[in-house]
Amino acid sequence: MRAKLPIAILISGRGSNMEALLNACDAPDYPAEVVAVLSNNPDAAGLDIARAKGIPAHAIDHRPFRQDRESHERAMDRALREAGARIICLAGYMRVLTPFFVKAWSGRMLNIHPSLLPKYPGLHTHQRALDSGDTTHGATVHLVTSGVDEGPVIAQARINIRPDDTAETLSERLLPKEHALYQDALRQFITDQASVL
Ligand code: GAR
């Protein structure tokens, strides 16, 4: 069996997608291991979930950096390289990244977004799908490029919108699909890219 690829996960809050990736990595035949969880938010609940599983989890608070977003991301980048990460998974990391960081991890950074991209980049995706009268909704795992929620799609999961759905019910029904999607997409990405990673 090939060695597991070291990955890091970036979060800003709850961390349920992070937890799904940690759980996937527990399987001996899953091709990744999580070497670091980082958050820009010291109060992110996901940090405690990671620590409880024995994963090194730290916050690098963005606030002391004020407007200097790149310096914050240079500090993140140093921590990620020190941890030995080869791939980054954004999992509810709610900051727009600087060109420095996007370039530094080009081809090696994945994101999960709660819409069927290219529909609804940005925020409030569930409400926007409802407001548009869509009959299906979903989530996307994609490579991160310089545009927000752009970049080549790796995989998508789809759910039907019911007549009585609200943004809350859609979000609740989509979340477990996001978890399975991210687990599968990361496995697929690493397997397909094995020769270049
Ligand atoms: C998830 O629904 C994820 O798709 C979304 O934030 C939530 C994080 O939840 N991400 C974005 O909106 C990124 N543009 P989690 O912290 O429980 O994984």
mmCIF file of C-alpha atoms and ligand atoms in Angstrom:
data_model
loop_
_atom_site.group_PDB
_atom_site.id
_atom_site.type_symbol
_atom_site.label_atom_id
_atom_site.label_comp_id
_atom_site.label_asym_id
_atom_site.label_seq_id
_atom_site.Cartn_x
_atom_site.Cartn_y
_atom_site.Cartn_z
ATOM 1 C CA MET A 1 0.000 0.000 0.000
ATOM 2 C CA ARG A 2 1.243 3.528 -0.803
ATOM 3 C CA ALA A 3 2.056 5.824 2.120
ATOM 4 C CA LYS A 4 -0.724 8.189 3.089
ATOM 5 C CA LEU A 5 -0.381 11.735 1.770
ATOM 6 C CA PRO A 6 -0.088 14.344 4.556
ATOM 7 C CA ILE A 7 -2.902 16.898 4.369
ATOM 8 C CA ALA A 8 -4.016 19.908 6.408
ATOM 9 C CA ILE A 9 -7.534 21.188 6.942
ATOM 10 C CA LEU A 10 -8.445 24.870 7.332
ATOM 11 C CA ILE A 11 -11.588 25.767 9.240
ATOM 12 C CA SER A 12 -13.311 28.821 10.664
ATOM 13 C CA GLY A 13 -16.118 27.327 12.738
ATOM 14 C CA ARG A 14 -18.130 24.186 13.405
ATOM 15 C CA GLY A 15 -15.870 21.803 11.536
ATOM 16 C CA SER A 16 -18.314 19.080 10.518
ATOM 17 C CA ASN A 17 -16.681 18.652 7.090
ATOM 18 C CA MET A 18 -13.300 18.570 8.818
ATOM 19 C CA GLU A 19 -14.590 15.835 11.123
ATOM 20 C CA ALA A 20 -15.818 13.844 8.130
ATOM 21 C CA LEU A 21 -12.342 14.043 6.587
ATOM 22 C CA LEU A 22 -10.701 13.047 9.879
ATOM 23 C CA ASN A 23 -13.021 10.047 10.086
ATOM 24 C CA ALA A 24 -12.251 9.046 6.503
ATOM 25 C CA CYS A 25 -8.519 9.269 7.200
ATOM 26 C CA ASP A 26 -8.938 6.782 10.073
ATOM 27 C CA ALA A 27 -9.496 4.019 7.516
ATOM 28 C CA PRO A 28 -6.221 2.206 6.769
ATOM 29 C CA ASP A 29 -6.862 2.244 3.031
ATOM 30 C CA TYR A 30 -7.750 5.957 2.783
ATOM 31 C CA PRO A 31 -4.917 7.720 0.917
ATOM 32 C CA ALA A 32 -4.523 10.728 3.265
ATOM 33 C CA GLU A 33 -3.564 11.502 6.846
ATOM 34 C CA VAL A 34 -4.303 14.799 8.576
ATOM 35 C CA VAL A 35 -1.134 16.392 9.978
ATOM 36 C CA ALA A 36 -2.644 19.736 10.990
ATOM 37 C CA VAL A 37 -5.907 21.581 11.460
ATOM 38 C CA LEU A 38 -5.616 25.360 11.375
ATOM 39 C CA SER A 39 -8.198 28.028 12.004
ATOM 40 C CA ASN A 40 -8.217 31.802 11.697
ATOM 41 C CA ASN A 41 -10.718 31.784 14.566
ATOM 42 C CA PRO A 42 -9.472 30.755 18.042
ATOM 43 C CA ASP A 43 -13.069 29.957 19.066
ATOM 44 C CA ALA A 44 -13.746 27.559 16.181
ATOM 45 C CA ALA A 45 -15.548 24.553 17.664
ATOM 46 C CA GLY A 46 -13.810 22.299 15.161
ATOM 47 C CA LEU A 47 -10.434 22.861 16.875
ATOM 48 C CA ASP A 48 -11.638 20.940 19.933
ATOM 49 C CA ILE A 49 -13.044 18.136 17.777
ATOM 50 C CA ALA A 50 -9.644 17.747 16.094
ATOM 51 C CA ARG A 51 -7.721 17.885 19.381
ATOM 52 C CA ALA A 52 -10.006 15.236 20.878
ATOM 53 C CA LYS A 53 -8.931 12.985 18.024
ATOM 54 C CA GLY A 54 -5.260 13.701 18.727
ATOM 55 C CA ILE A 55 -4.717 15.902 15.676
ATOM 56 C CA PRO A 56 -2.487 18.993 16.100
ATOM 57 C CA ALA A 57 -4.938 21.898 15.862
ATOM 58 C CA HIS A 58 -4.023 25.567 16.188
ATOM 59 C CA ALA A 59 -5.531 28.951 15.603
ATOM 60 C CA ILE A 60 -3.622 31.683 13.850
ATOM 61 C CA ASP A 61 -5.918 34.562 14.646
ATOM 62 C CA HIS A 62 -6.263 36.937 11.698
ATOM 63 C CA ARG A 63 -7.250 39.911 13.851
ATOM 64 C CA PRO A 64 -3.776 41.011 15.066
ATOM 65 C CA PHE A 65 -2.746 41.227 11.389
ATOM 66 C CA ARG A 66 -5.515 43.784 10.783
ATOM 67 C CA GLN A 67 -5.587 44.672 7.076
ATOM 68 C CA ASP A 68 -2.405 42.755 6.282
ATOM 69 C CA ARG A 69 -4.042 39.613 4.957
ATOM 70 C CA GLU A 70 -0.920 38.392 3.238
ATOM 71 C CA SER A 71 1.150 38.408 6.454
ATOM 72 C CA HIS A 72 -1.539 36.332 8.119
ATOM 73 C CA GLU A 73 -1.453 33.859 5.269
ATOM 74 C CA ARG A 74 2.355 33.780 5.265
ATOM 75 C CA ALA A 75 2.133 32.711 8.923
ATOM 76 C CA MET A 76 -0.432 30.042 7.967
ATOM 77 C CA ASP A 77 1.769 28.918 5.091
ATOM 78 C CA ARG A 78 4.795 28.513 7.397
ATOM 79 C CA ALA A 79 2.774 26.449 9.872
ATOM 80 C CA LEU A 80 1.403 24.245 7.097
ATOM 81 C CA ARG A 81 4.859 23.590 5.633
ATOM 82 C CA GLU A 82 6.339 22.911 9.086
ATOM 83 C CA ALA A 83 3.582 20.346 9.615
ATOM 84 C CA GLY A 84 4.563 18.716 6.321
ATOM 85 C CA ALA A 85 1.213 19.214 4.596
ATOM 86 C CA ARG A 86 1.140 18.457 0.869
ATOM 87 C CA ILE A 87 -2.540 19.227 0.275
ATOM 88 C CA ILE A 88 -4.912 21.696 1.911
ATOM 89 C CA CYS A 89 -8.616 21.094 2.312
ATOM 90 C CA LEU A 90 -10.674 24.179 3.044
ATOM 91 C CA ALA A 91 -13.643 23.083 5.133
ATOM 92 C CA GLY A 92 -15.779 26.044 6.051
ATOM 93 C CA TYR A 93 -12.779 28.379 5.938
ATOM 94 C CA MET A 94 -14.632 31.642 5.561
ATOM 95 C CA ARG A 95 -11.915 34.042 4.430
ATOM 96 C CA VAL A 96 -11.111 35.046 0.887
ATOM 97 C CA LEU A 97 -7.515 34.023 0.222
ATOM 98 C CA THR A 98 -4.786 36.316 -1.094
ATOM 99 C CA PRO A 99 -3.063 35.691 -4.443
ATOM 100 C CA PHE A 100 0.092 34.774 -2.460
ATOM 101 C CA PHE A 101 -1.614 31.842 -0.734
ATOM 102 C CA VAL A 102 -3.561 30.681 -3.766
ATOM 103 C CA LYS A 103 -0.370 30.609 -5.842
ATOM 104 C CA ALA A 104 1.653 28.918 -3.087
ATOM 105 C CA TRP A 105 -0.837 26.004 -2.998
ATOM 106 C CA SER A 106 -1.895 26.000 -6.632
ATOM 107 C CA GLY A 107 -3.143 22.584 -7.700
ATOM 108 C CA ARG A 108 -2.964 21.399 -4.093
ATOM 109 C CA MET A 109 -5.872 23.191 -2.406
ATOM 110 C CA LEU A 110 -9.471 21.944 -2.392
ATOM 111 C CA ASN A 111 -12.623 23.669 -1.162
ATOM 112 C CA ILE A 112 -16.160 22.540 -0.469
ATOM 113 C CA HIS A 113 -18.938 24.953 -1.315
ATOM 114 C CA PRO A 114 -22.664 24.493 -0.621
ATOM 115 C CA SER A 115 -24.017 25.023 -4.132
ATOM 116 C CA LEU A 116 -23.862 23.472 -7.559
ATOM 117 C CA LEU A 117 -21.101 25.756 -8.832
ATOM 118 C CA PRO A 118 -20.922 27.794 -10.992
ATOM 119 C CA LYS A 119 -24.305 28.660 -9.458
ATOM 120 C CA TYR A 120 -24.208 30.755 -6.301
ATOM 121 C CA PRO A 121 -20.614 31.479 -5.365
ATOM 122 C CA GLY A 122 -20.360 33.397 -2.096
ATOM 123 C CA LEU A 123 -22.853 33.383 0.777
ATOM 124 C CA HIS A 124 -26.523 32.444 1.370
ATOM 125 C CA THR A 125 -26.467 29.698 -1.236
ATOM 126 C CA HIS A 126 -29.499 27.800 0.078
ATOM 127 C CA GLN A 127 -31.746 30.859 0.097
ATOM 128 C CA ARG A 128 -30.532 31.881 -3.350
ATOM 129 C CA ALA A 129 -31.382 28.440 -4.759
ATOM 130 C CA LEU A 130 -34.891 28.737 -3.255
ATOM 131 C CA ASP A 131 -35.347 32.307 -4.482
ATOM 132 C CA SER A 132 -34.409 31.233 -8.002
ATOM 133 C CA GLY A 133 -37.065 28.495 -7.987
ATOM 134 C CA ASP A 134 -34.474 25.752 -8.498
ATOM 135 C CA THR A 135 -35.672 22.169 -8.223
ATOM 136 C CA THR A 136 -32.234 20.794 -7.359
ATOM 137 C CA HIS A 137 -29.442 22.022 -5.132
ATOM 138 C CA GLY A 138 -26.151 20.610 -4.002
ATOM 139 C CA ALA A 139 -22.519 20.982 -3.071
ATOM 140 C CA THR A 140 -19.263 21.147 -4.985
ATOM 141 C CA VAL A 141 -15.676 20.185 -4.232
ATOM 142 C CA HIS A 142 -13.321 22.170 -6.441
ATOM 143 C CA LEU A 143 -9.708 23.198 -6.789
ATOM 144 C CA VAL A 144 -9.063 26.679 -5.441
ATOM 145 C CA THR A 145 -8.007 29.324 -7.942
ATOM 146 C CA SER A 146 -7.882 33.096 -7.623
ATOM 147 C CA GLY A 147 -11.623 33.715 -8.159
ATOM 148 C CA VAL A 148 -13.902 33.161 -5.150
ATOM 149 C CA ASP A 149 -15.585 29.727 -5.375
ATOM 150 C CA GLU A 150 -14.234 29.244 -8.880
ATOM 151 C CA GLY A 151 -11.726 26.675 -10.046
ATOM 152 C CA PRO A 152 -12.081 23.283 -11.698
ATOM 153 C CA VAL A 153 -14.851 21.119 -10.264
ATOM 154 C CA ILE A 154 -13.692 17.803 -8.824
ATOM 155 C CA ALA A 155 -17.088 16.416 -7.777
ATOM 156 C CA GLN A 156 -20.648 17.443 -6.977
ATOM 157 C CA ALA A 157 -23.511 16.032 -4.909
ATOM 158 C CA ARG A 158 -27.120 16.877 -5.708
ATOM 159 C CA ILE A 159 -30.382 16.868 -3.745
ATOM 160 C CA ASN A 160 -33.943 17.588 -4.813
ATOM 161 C CA ILE A 161 -35.569 20.733 -3.457
ATOM 162 C CA ARG A 162 -38.972 20.019 -1.874
ATOM 163 C CA PRO A 163 -41.863 22.495 -2.071
ATOM 164 C CA ASP A 164 -41.764 23.106 1.688
ATOM 165 C CA ASP A 165 -37.991 23.493 1.966
ATOM 166 C CA THR A 166 -36.457 26.456 3.777
ATOM 167 C CA ALA A 167 -32.821 27.527 3.791
ATOM 168 C CA GLU A 168 -32.499 25.663 7.105
ATOM 169 C CA THR A 169 -34.010 22.364 5.943
ATOM 170 C CA LEU A 170 -31.970 22.477 2.735
ATOM 171 C CA SER A 171 -28.779 23.105 4.670
ATOM 172 C CA GLU A 172 -29.592 20.254 7.097
ATOM 173 C CA ARG A 173 -30.306 17.793 4.294
ATOM 174 C CA LEU A 174 -27.272 18.835 2.294
ATOM 175 C CA LEU A 175 -24.720 18.640 5.105
ATOM 176 C CA PRO A 176 -24.403 14.822 5.299
ATOM 177 C CA LYS A 177 -24.120 14.788 1.492
ATOM 178 C CA GLU A 178 -21.283 17.324 1.776
ATOM 179 C CA HIS A 179 -19.463 15.055 4.210
ATOM 180 C CA ALA A 180 -19.620 12.010 1.932
ATOM 181 C CA LEU A 181 -18.810 14.131 -1.109
ATOM 182 C CA TYR A 182 -15.662 15.587 0.451
ATOM 183 C CA GLN A 183 -14.469 12.167 1.615
ATOM 184 C CA ASP A 184 -14.956 10.700 -1.869
ATOM 185 C CA ALA A 185 -13.617 13.708 -3.787
ATOM 186 C CA LEU A 186 -10.397 13.875 -1.784
ATOM 187 C CA ARG A 187 -9.810 10.156 -2.250
ATOM 188 C CA GLN A 188 -10.460 10.511 -5.975
ATOM 189 C CA PHE A 189 -8.241 13.580 -6.307
ATOM 190 C CA ILE A 190 -5.281 11.957 -4.559
ATOM 191 C CA THR A 191 -5.682 8.745 -6.530
ATOM 192 C CA ASP A 192 -5.920 10.561 -9.878
ATOM 193 C CA GLN A 193 -3.058 12.972 -9.124
ATOM 194 C CA ALA A 194 -0.779 10.435 -7.411
ATOM 195 C CA SER A 195 2.004 10.870 -9.951
ATOM 196 C CA VAL A 196 2.290 14.648 -9.435
ATOM 197 C CA LEU A 197 1.480 15.104 -5.743
HETATM 198 C C1 GAR B 1 -20.335 24.004 4.901
HETATM 199 O O1 GAR B 1 -21.689 23.938 4.517
HETATM 200 C C2 GAR B 1 -19.460 24.392 3.742
HETATM 201 O O2 GAR B 1 -19.900 23.878 2.520
HETATM 202 C C3 GAR B 1 -19.594 25.909 3.774
HETATM 203 O O3 GAR B 1 -19.576 26.247 5.134
HETATM 204 C C4 GAR B 1 -20.111 25.151 5.890
HETATM 205 C C5 GAR B 1 -19.125 24.790 6.949
HETATM 206 O O4 GAR B 1 -19.650 23.847 7.841
HETATM 207 N N1 GAR B 1 -18.529 26.542 3.064
HETATM 208 C C6 GAR B 1 -18.655 27.687 2.386
HETATM 209 O O5 GAR B 1 -19.681 28.321 2.352
HETATM 210 C C7 GAR B 1 -17.395 28.153 1.676
HETATM 211 N N2 GAR B 1 -17.700 29.103 0.667
HETATM 212 P P1 GAR B 1 -18.681 22.936 8.705
HETATM 213 O O6 GAR B 1 -17.771 23.905 9.480
HETATM 214 O O7 GAR B 1 -19.588 22.208 9.641
HETATM 215 O O8 GAR B 1 -17.923 22.043 7.791
#
